PDB file of C-alpha atoms in Angstrom:
ATOM      1  CA  MET V   4       0.039   0.075   0.116  1.00 40.00           C
ATOM      2  CA  TYR V   5       2.814   2.475   0.861  1.00 38.00           C
ATOM      3  CA  ALA V   6       4.574   1.384  -2.150  1.00 44.00           C
ATOM      4  CA  GLU V   7       1.611   2.106  -4.401  1.00 45.00           C
ATOM      5  CA  SER V   8       0.764   5.551  -2.753  1.00 44.00           C
ATOM      6  CA  TYR V   9       4.616   6.507  -3.603  1.00 39.00           C
ATOM      7  CA  GLU V  10       4.720   5.208  -6.983  1.00 44.00           C
ATOM      8  CA  LEU V  11       1.693   7.478  -8.124  1.00 42.00           C
ATOM      9  CA  PRO V  12       2.970  10.871  -7.005  1.00 50.00           C
ATOM     10  CA  CYS V  13       6.464   9.805  -8.478  1.00 50.00           C
ATOM     11  CA  GLN V  14       5.121   9.174 -11.691  1.00 66.00           C
ATOM     12  CA  ALA V  15       2.912  12.190 -11.745  1.00 68.00           C
ATOM     13  CA  ALA V  16       6.046  14.256 -10.758  1.00 71.00           C
ATOM     14  CA  ASP V  17       8.132  12.759 -13.613  1.00 80.00           C
ATOM     15  CA  GLU V  18       5.247  13.152 -16.293  1.00 81.00           C
ATOM     16  CA  GLY V  19       4.943  17.081 -14.896  1.00 85.00           C
ATOM     17  CA  ARG V  20       9.013  17.336 -15.332  1.00 88.00           C
ATOM     18  CA  HIS V  21       8.979  15.991 -18.919  1.00 88.00           C
ATOM     19  CA  LEU V  22       5.870  18.025 -19.968  1.00 89.00           C
ATOM     20  CA  ALA V  23       7.649  21.012 -18.752  1.00 91.00           C
ATOM     21  CA  ALA V  24      10.897  20.085 -20.524  1.00 92.00           C
ATOM     22  CA  TYR V  25       9.230  19.247 -24.052  1.00 93.00           C
ATOM     23  CA  ALA V  26       6.486  22.015 -23.898  1.00 92.00           C
ATOM     24  CA  PRO V  27       8.453  24.050 -26.422  1.00 93.00           C
ATOM     25  CA  LEU V  28       7.570  21.269 -28.820  1.00 93.00           C
ATOM     26  CA  VAL V  29       3.970  22.103 -28.456  1.00 94.00           C
ATOM     27  CA  LYS V  30       4.395  25.820 -29.188  1.00 92.00           C
ATOM     28  CA  ARG V  31       6.397  25.172 -32.034  1.00 90.00           C
ATOM     29  CA  ALA V  32       3.921  22.818 -33.640  1.00 90.00           C
ATOM     30  CA  ALA V  33       1.035  25.426 -32.823  1.00 89.00           C
ATOM     31  CA  ARG V  34       3.070  27.996 -34.691  1.00 87.00           C
ATOM     32  CA  GLN V  35       3.932  25.960 -37.557  1.00 85.00           C
ATOM     33  CA  LEU V  36       0.069  24.865 -38.253  1.00 84.00           C
ATOM     34  CA  ALA V  37      -1.228  28.241 -37.509  1.00 79.00           C
ATOM     35  CA  SER V  38      -1.875  28.915 -41.298  1.00 70.00           C
ATOM     36  CA  GLN V  39      -3.492  25.380 -41.740  1.00 69.00           C
ATOM     37  CA  ALA V  40      -5.874  26.423 -38.896  1.00 66.00           C
ATOM     38  CA  GLY V  41      -7.610  28.815 -40.753  1.00 59.00           C
ATOM     39  CA  GLY V  42      -9.034  30.776 -37.830  1.00 59.00           C
ATOM     40  CA  VAL V  43     -11.160  27.644 -36.679  1.00 61.00           C
ATOM     41  CA  PHE V  44      -9.376  27.746 -33.332  1.00 70.00           C
ATOM     42  CA  ASP V  45      -6.717  29.908 -31.909  1.00 78.00           C
ATOM     43  CA  ARG V  46      -3.045  29.293 -30.765  1.00 83.00           C
ATOM     44  CA  GLU V  47      -3.834  28.485 -27.182  1.00 86.00           C
ATOM     45  CA  ASP V  48      -6.510  25.820 -28.267  1.00 88.00           C
ATOM     46  CA  MET V  49      -3.853  24.224 -30.576  1.00 88.00           C
ATOM     47  CA  GLU V  50      -1.329  24.039 -27.713  1.00 92.00           C
ATOM     48  CA  GLN V  51      -4.023  22.779 -25.372  1.00 93.00           C
ATOM     49  CA  ILE V  52      -4.399  19.637 -27.874  1.00 92.00           C
ATOM     50  CA  GLY V  53      -0.915  19.692 -28.260  1.00 93.00           C
ATOM     51  CA  LEU V  54      -0.215  19.264 -24.720  1.00 93.00           C
ATOM     52  CA  MET V  55      -2.542  16.374 -24.361  1.00 93.00           C
ATOM     53  CA  ALA V  56      -0.777  14.540 -27.075  1.00 93.00           C
ATOM     54  CA  LEU V  57       2.575  15.144 -25.689  1.00 93.00           C
ATOM     55  CA  LEU V  58       1.288  13.431 -22.361  1.00 91.00           C
ATOM     56  CA  ASP V  59       0.210  10.575 -24.375  1.00 90.00           C
ATOM     57  CA  CYS V  60       3.413  10.353 -26.270  1.00 88.00           C
ATOM     58  CA  LEU V  61       5.196  10.095 -22.549  1.00 88.00           C
ATOM     59  CA  ARG V  62       3.042   7.308 -21.497  1.00 86.00           C
ATOM     60  CA  ARG V  63       3.199   5.457 -24.713  1.00 82.00           C
ATOM     61  CA  TYR V  64       6.906   5.875 -25.376  1.00 77.00           C
ATOM     62  CA  GLY V  65       7.819   3.735 -22.207  1.00 65.00           C
ATOM     63  CA  GLY V  66      10.854   4.448 -19.934  1.00 67.00           C
ATOM     64  CA  GLU V  67      12.624   7.762 -19.752  1.00 80.00           C
ATOM     65  CA  PRO V  68      12.771   9.908 -22.850  1.00 84.00           C
ATOM     66  CA  ASP V  69      15.823   9.661 -24.917  1.00 80.00           C
ATOM     67  CA  GLU V  70      17.365  11.567 -28.034  1.00 81.00           C
ATOM     68  CA  ARG V  71      14.724  10.019 -30.372  1.00 81.00           C
ATOM     69  CA  PHE V  72      11.701  11.155 -28.294  1.00 87.00           C
ATOM     70  CA  ALA V  73      11.500  14.822 -29.574  1.00 88.00           C
ATOM     71  CA  GLY V  74      11.119  13.590 -32.888  1.00 85.00           C
ATOM     72  CA  PHE V  75       8.495  11.266 -32.153  1.00 84.00           C
ATOM     73  CA  ALA V  76       6.517  13.561 -29.857  1.00 89.00           C
ATOM     74  CA  MET V  77       6.677  16.329 -32.621  1.00 90.00           C
ATOM     75  CA  LEU V  78       4.880  14.136 -35.320  1.00 87.00           C
ATOM     76  CA  ARG V  79       2.238  12.895 -33.041  1.00 88.00           C
ATOM     77  CA  ILE V  80       1.617  16.333 -31.519  1.00 92.00           C
ATOM     78  CA  ARG V  81       1.261  17.971 -35.107  1.00 88.00           C
ATOM     79  CA  GLY V  82      -0.895  14.775 -35.800  1.00 86.00           C
ATOM     80  CA  ALA V  83      -3.144  15.608 -32.907  1.00 89.00           C
ATOM     81  CA  ILE V  84      -3.746  19.120 -34.129  1.00 87.00           C
ATOM     82  CA  LEU V  85      -4.324  18.194 -37.466  1.00 82.00           C
ATOM     83  CA  ASP V  86      -6.791  15.425 -36.592  1.00 81.00           C
ATOM     84  CA  GLU V  87      -8.850  18.145 -34.514  1.00 81.00           C
ATOM     85  CA  LEU V  88      -8.983  20.255 -37.300  1.00 76.00           C
ATOM     86  CA  ARG V  89     -10.227  17.582 -39.676  1.00 72.00           C
ATOM     87  CA  ARG V  90     -12.911  16.633 -36.831  1.00 72.00           C
ATOM     88  CA  LEU V  91     -13.976  20.290 -36.389  1.00 67.00           C
ATOM     89  CA  ASP V  92     -14.366  19.973 -40.462  1.00 60.00           C
ATOM     90  CA  TRP V  93     -12.666  23.299 -40.445  1.00 55.00           C
ATOM     91  CA  ARG V  94     -12.802  23.802 -44.209  1.00 60.00           C
ATOM     92  CA  PRO V  95     -16.214  24.547 -45.678  1.00 62.00           C
ATOM     93  CA  ARG V  96     -17.470  21.651 -47.864  1.00 68.00           C
ATOM     94  CA  SER V  97     -17.253  23.985 -50.863  1.00 68.00           C
ATOM     95  CA  VAL V  98     -13.561  24.175 -50.083  1.00 67.00           C
ATOM     96  CA  ARG V  99     -13.201  20.405 -49.805  1.00 69.00           C
ATOM     97  CA  GLN V 100     -14.993  20.123 -52.946  1.00 75.00           C
ATOM     98  CA  GLU V 101     -12.740  22.602 -54.957  1.00 77.00           C
ATOM     99  CA  ALA V 102      -9.741  20.876 -53.210  1.00 76.00           C
ATOM    100  CA  HIS V 103     -10.844  17.667 -55.186  1.00 79.00           C
ATOM    101  CA  ARG V 104     -11.407  19.494 -58.247  1.00 85.00           C
ATOM    102  CA  VAL V 105      -8.093  21.130 -58.098  1.00 84.00           C
ATOM    103  CA  ARG V 106      -6.462  17.826 -57.717  1.00 84.00           C
ATOM    104  CA  ASP V 107      -8.297  16.024 -60.543  1.00 88.00           C
ATOM    105  CA  GLY V 108      -7.679  18.993 -62.770  1.00 87.00           C
ATOM    106  CA  LEU V 109      -3.930  19.022 -61.903  1.00 87.00           C
ATOM    107  CA  ARG V 110      -3.671  15.290 -62.737  1.00 87.00           C
ATOM    108  CA  GLU V 111      -5.382  15.825 -66.127  1.00 89.00           C
ATOM    109  CA  LEU V 112      -3.128  19.029 -67.127  1.00 88.00           C
ATOM    110  CA  ARG V 113       0.134  17.051 -65.986  1.00 88.00           C
ATOM    111  CA  ARG V 114      -1.022  14.207 -68.294  1.00 90.00           C
ATOM    112  CA  LYS V 115      -1.574  16.623 -71.142  1.00 90.00           C
ATOM    113  CA  LEU V 116       1.326  18.669 -70.677  1.00 89.00           C
ATOM    114  CA  ARG V 117       3.889  15.830 -69.593  1.00 89.00           C
ATOM    115  CA  ARG V 118       5.229  18.059 -66.981  1.00 87.00           C
ATOM    116  CA  GLU V 119       4.497  19.902 -63.758  1.00 84.00           C
ATOM    117  CA  PRO V 120       2.148  22.863 -64.713  1.00 86.00           C
ATOM    118  CA  SER V 121       2.975  26.528 -63.753  1.00 87.00           C
ATOM    119  CA  GLU V 122       0.433  28.342 -61.297  1.00 88.00           C
ATOM    120  CA  ALA V 123      -0.555  30.324 -63.954  1.00 90.00           C
ATOM    121  CA  GLU V 124      -1.411  27.581 -66.324  1.00 90.00           C
ATOM    122  CA  ALA V 125      -3.263  25.428 -63.431  1.00 89.00           C
ATOM    123  CA  MET V 126      -5.140  28.827 -62.335  1.00 90.00           C
ATOM    124  CA  ALA V 127      -6.367  29.450 -65.716  1.00 90.00           C
ATOM    125  CA  LEU V 128      -7.531  26.137 -66.558  1.00 85.00           C
ATOM    126  CA  LEU V 129      -9.410  25.864 -63.121  1.00 86.00           C
ATOM    127  CA  GLY V 130     -10.765  29.319 -63.436  1.00 89.00           C
ATOM    128  CA  LEU V 131      -9.375  30.242 -59.781  1.00 88.00           C
ATOM    129  CA  ASP V 132      -7.567  33.514 -58.489  1.00 90.00           C
ATOM    130  CA  ALA V 133      -4.382  32.783 -56.559  1.00 89.00           C
ATOM    131  CA  ASP V 134      -6.164  32.795 -52.906  1.00 86.00           C
ATOM    132  CA  ALA V 135      -8.852  30.312 -53.972  1.00 84.00           C
ATOM    133  CA  TYR V 136      -5.897  28.299 -55.657  1.00 86.00           C
ATOM    134  CA  ARG V 137      -3.791  28.402 -52.434  1.00 84.00           C
ATOM    135  CA  GLU V 138      -6.898  27.577 -50.008  1.00 79.00           C
ATOM    136  CA  ALA V 139      -7.658  24.475 -52.393  1.00 80.00           C
ATOM    137  CA  LEU V 140      -4.069  23.176 -51.977  1.00 82.00           C
ATOM    138  CA  LEU V 141      -3.624  23.760 -48.342  1.00 79.00           C
ATOM    139  CA  ALA V 142      -6.856  21.780 -47.719  1.00 75.00           C
ATOM    140  CA  GLU V 143      -5.663  18.748 -49.749  1.00 76.00           C
ATOM    141  CA  ASN V 144      -1.797  19.137 -48.321  1.00 79.00           C
ATOM    142  CA  ALA V 145      -3.215  19.074 -44.575  1.00 76.00           C
ATOM    143  CA  GLU V 146      -4.490  15.429 -45.339  1.00 75.00           C
ATOM    144  CA  ALA V 147      -1.126  14.231 -46.800  1.00 80.00           C
ATOM    145  CA  MET V 148       0.838  15.832 -43.948  1.00 82.00           C
ATOM    146  CA  ALA V 149      -1.329  14.076 -41.277  1.00 78.00           C
ATOM    147  CA  SER V 150      -1.165  10.657 -42.988  1.00 80.00           C
ATOM    148  CA  PHE V 151       2.586  10.856 -43.568  1.00 84.00           C
ATOM    149  CA  ASP V 152       3.111  12.054 -39.844  1.00 80.00           C
ATOM    150  CA  GLU V 153       1.058   8.939 -38.844  1.00 79.00           C
ATOM    151  CA  LEU V 154       2.972   6.522 -40.695  1.00 79.00           C
ATOM    152  CA  VAL V 155       6.325   7.920 -39.647  1.00 80.00           C
ATOM    153  CA  ALA V 156       5.132   8.123 -35.882  1.00 75.00           C
ATOM    154  CA  SER V 157       3.943   4.619 -35.913  1.00 74.00           C
ATOM    155  CA  GLY V 158       7.149   3.239 -37.389  1.00 70.00           C
ATOM    156  CA  MET V 159       8.984   5.122 -34.754  1.00 67.00           C
ATOM    157  CA  GLU V 160       6.995   3.885 -32.115  1.00 65.00           C
ATOM    158  CA  LEU V 161       7.601   0.255 -33.205  1.00 61.00           C
ATOM    159  CA  ALA V 162      11.089   0.951 -33.574  1.00 58.00           C
ATOM    160  CA  ALA V 163      11.369   2.327 -30.259  1.00 58.00           C
ATOM    161  CA  GLU V 164       9.934  -0.974 -28.451  1.00 61.00           C
ATOM    162  CA  GLY V 165      12.292  -2.970 -30.700  1.00 57.00           C
ATOM    163  CA  SER V 166      15.920  -3.877 -30.724  1.00 59.00           C
ATOM    164  CA  PRO V 167      18.832  -1.124 -31.443  1.00 61.00           C
ATOM    165  CA  GLU V 168      19.073  -3.066 -34.737  1.00 65.00           C
ATOM    166  CA  SER V 169      15.433  -2.392 -35.572  1.00 63.00           C
ATOM    167  CA  ARG V 170      15.812   1.233 -34.693  1.00 65.00           C
ATOM    168  CA  LEU V 171      18.811   1.509 -37.124  1.00 73.00           C
ATOM    169  CA  GLU V 172      16.680  -0.068 -39.915  1.00 75.00           C
ATOM    170  CA  ARG V 173      13.998   2.277 -39.423  1.00 70.00           C
ATOM    171  CA  GLN V 174      16.579   5.350 -39.599  1.00 74.00           C
ATOM    172  CA  SER V 175      17.952   3.584 -42.877  1.00 82.00           C
ATOM    173  CA  GLU V 176      14.550   3.477 -44.496  1.00 83.00           C
ATOM    174  CA  LEU V 177      13.840   6.946 -43.568  1.00 82.00           C
ATOM    175  CA  ALA V 178      17.309   8.032 -45.231  1.00 84.00           C
ATOM    176  CA  ARG V 179      16.482   5.795 -48.327  1.00 87.00           C
ATOM    177  CA  ALA V 180      13.190   7.464 -49.052  1.00 88.00           C
ATOM    178  CA  LEU V 181      14.807  10.866 -48.669  1.00 88.00           C
ATOM    179  CA  THR V 182      16.977   9.846 -51.792  1.00 89.00           C
ATOM    180  CA  ALA V 183      13.613   9.349 -53.860  1.00 89.00           C
ATOM    181  CA  LEU V 184      13.016  13.022 -53.689  1.00 93.00           C
ATOM    182  CA  ASN V 185      14.604  15.723 -55.947  1.00 94.00           C
ATOM    183  CA  GLU V 186      16.559  18.454 -54.707  1.00 94.00           C
ATOM    184  CA  ARG V 187      13.758  21.050 -54.187  1.00 94.00           C
ATOM    185  CA  GLU V 188      11.623  18.373 -52.587  1.00 94.00           C
ATOM    186  CA  ARG V 189      14.213  17.644 -50.194  1.00 94.00           C
ATOM    187  CA  GLN V 190      14.760  21.199 -49.140  1.00 95.00           C
ATOM    188  CA  VAL V 191      11.100  21.579 -48.551  1.00 94.00           C
ATOM    189  CA  ILE V 192      11.162  18.604 -46.355  1.00 92.00           C
ATOM    190  CA  GLN V 193      14.082  19.412 -44.363  1.00 91.00           C
ATOM    191  CA  LEU V 194      12.692  23.023 -43.727  1.00 92.00           C
ATOM    192  CA  TYR V 195       9.407  21.649 -42.430  1.00 90.00           C
ATOM    193  CA  TYR V 196      10.446  18.649 -40.488  1.00 86.00           C
ATOM    194  CA  GLU V 197      13.965  19.484 -39.681  1.00 85.00           C
ATOM    195  CA  PHE V 198      13.943  23.286 -39.007  1.00 87.00           C
ATOM    196  CA  GLU V 199       9.983  23.260 -38.301  1.00 86.00           C
ATOM    197  CA  LEU V 200       9.112  26.125 -40.502  1.00 90.00           C
ATOM    198  CA  SER V 201       5.552  26.752 -41.397  1.00 88.00           C
ATOM    199  CA  LEU V 202       4.690  26.175 -45.367  1.00 89.00           C
ATOM    200  CA  LYS V 203       4.275  29.939 -45.576  1.00 89.00           C
ATOM    201  CA  GLU V 204       7.705  30.383 -43.962  1.00 92.00           C
ATOM    202  CA  ILE V 205       9.087  27.866 -46.262  1.00 94.00           C
ATOM    203  CA  ALA V 206       7.709  29.674 -49.296  1.00 93.00           C
ATOM    204  CA  ALA V 207       9.393  33.018 -48.122  1.00 94.00           C
ATOM    205  CA  VAL V 208      12.879  31.239 -47.866  1.00 95.00           C
ATOM    206  CA  LEU V 209      12.589  29.674 -51.010  1.00 95.00           C
ATOM    207  CA  GLU V 210      11.129  32.669 -52.801  1.00 95.00           C
ATOM    208  CA  LEU V 211       7.824  30.646 -54.116  1.00 93.00           C
ATOM    209  CA  THR V 212       4.242  30.973 -53.489  1.00 91.00           C
ATOM    210  CA  GLU V 213       2.825  29.057 -50.796  1.00 90.00           C
ATOM    211  CA  ALA V 214       0.639  26.982 -53.228  1.00 89.00           C
ATOM    212  CA  ARG V 215       3.846  25.784 -54.953  1.00 91.00           C
ATOM    213  CA  ILE V 216       5.118  24.756 -51.684  1.00 92.00           C
ATOM    214  CA  CYS V 217       2.011  22.912 -51.250  1.00 89.00           C
ATOM    215  CA  GLN V 218       2.737  21.018 -54.425  1.00 88.00           C
ATOM    216  CA  ILE V 219       6.075  20.361 -53.571  1.00 92.00           C
ATOM    217  CA  ASN V 220       5.544  19.046 -50.175  1.00 91.00           C
ATOM    218  CA  LYS V 221       2.464  16.967 -51.323  1.00 88.00           C
ATOM    219  CA  SER V 222       4.579  15.303 -54.075  1.00 90.00           C
ATOM    220  CA  ALA V 223       7.553  14.682 -51.636  1.00 91.00           C
ATOM    221  CA  LEU V 224       5.242  13.200 -49.080  1.00 91.00           C
ATOM    222  CA  LYS V 225       3.552  10.837 -51.577  1.00 90.00           C
ATOM    223  CA  LYS V 226       6.919   9.650 -52.729  1.00 91.00           C
ATOM    224  CA  MET V 227       8.400   8.950 -49.282  1.00 90.00           C
ATOM    225  CA  GLN V 228       5.167   7.373 -48.157  1.00 89.00           C
ATOM    226  CA  ALA V 229       5.342   4.854 -51.083  1.00 89.00           C
ATOM    227  CA  CYS V 230       9.035   3.981 -50.274  1.00 88.00           C
ATOM    228  CA  LEU V 231       8.312   3.528 -46.370  1.00 85.00           C
ATOM    229  CA  MET V 232       5.455   1.275 -47.200  1.00 84.00           C
ATOM    230  CA  ALA V 233       7.373  -0.864 -49.753  1.00 80.00           C
ATOM    231  CA  ALA V 234      10.126  -1.261 -47.201  1.00 64.00           C
TER     232      ALA V 234
END
């Protein structure tokens, strides 16, 4: 009885200590996804969701957080925020429908041109202005990011439970997936996942539009996901 009553406060104290140590991850994730939220809920709401995801990560990770925990937790935190956005149906139905129309239109345009269309060509074909085109791409890109983050986080969680060899194998799989990307795609993935910039910030760094970054990001995630699922 005494051991049990002592263990629970110790566990709570450890969780509190780890939550405080990794809380900056939550703030970074909320900042990174602020433009995706579209005003549905504010930064404070996103941080609350992120903190709950961080607590869940600590409980599921097992043992003392190590050098791999931050990467695993960041994926789960972002995923939790994106999942809540989807649950709230934060994109109006008209925007979702437009996103599907844009996706199908771009696919057809690529087939005809046998190359990636320019934004001007895409907007002319689809009859959209720059803001509507960007909004449609952001809506579809959020789905791709959530799906990819879930795949990578699940793999990292399994690797953490396995042997050192399995963890090294997972790292090798991610490295191989990166080799499937072209230089610009690798830049976008690195800026998003390693430097934790938002899509808007990446657009500024690379001197491209946010819509174009969405296209590059989605293409990169699709290639990497195919590589990881084939591994």
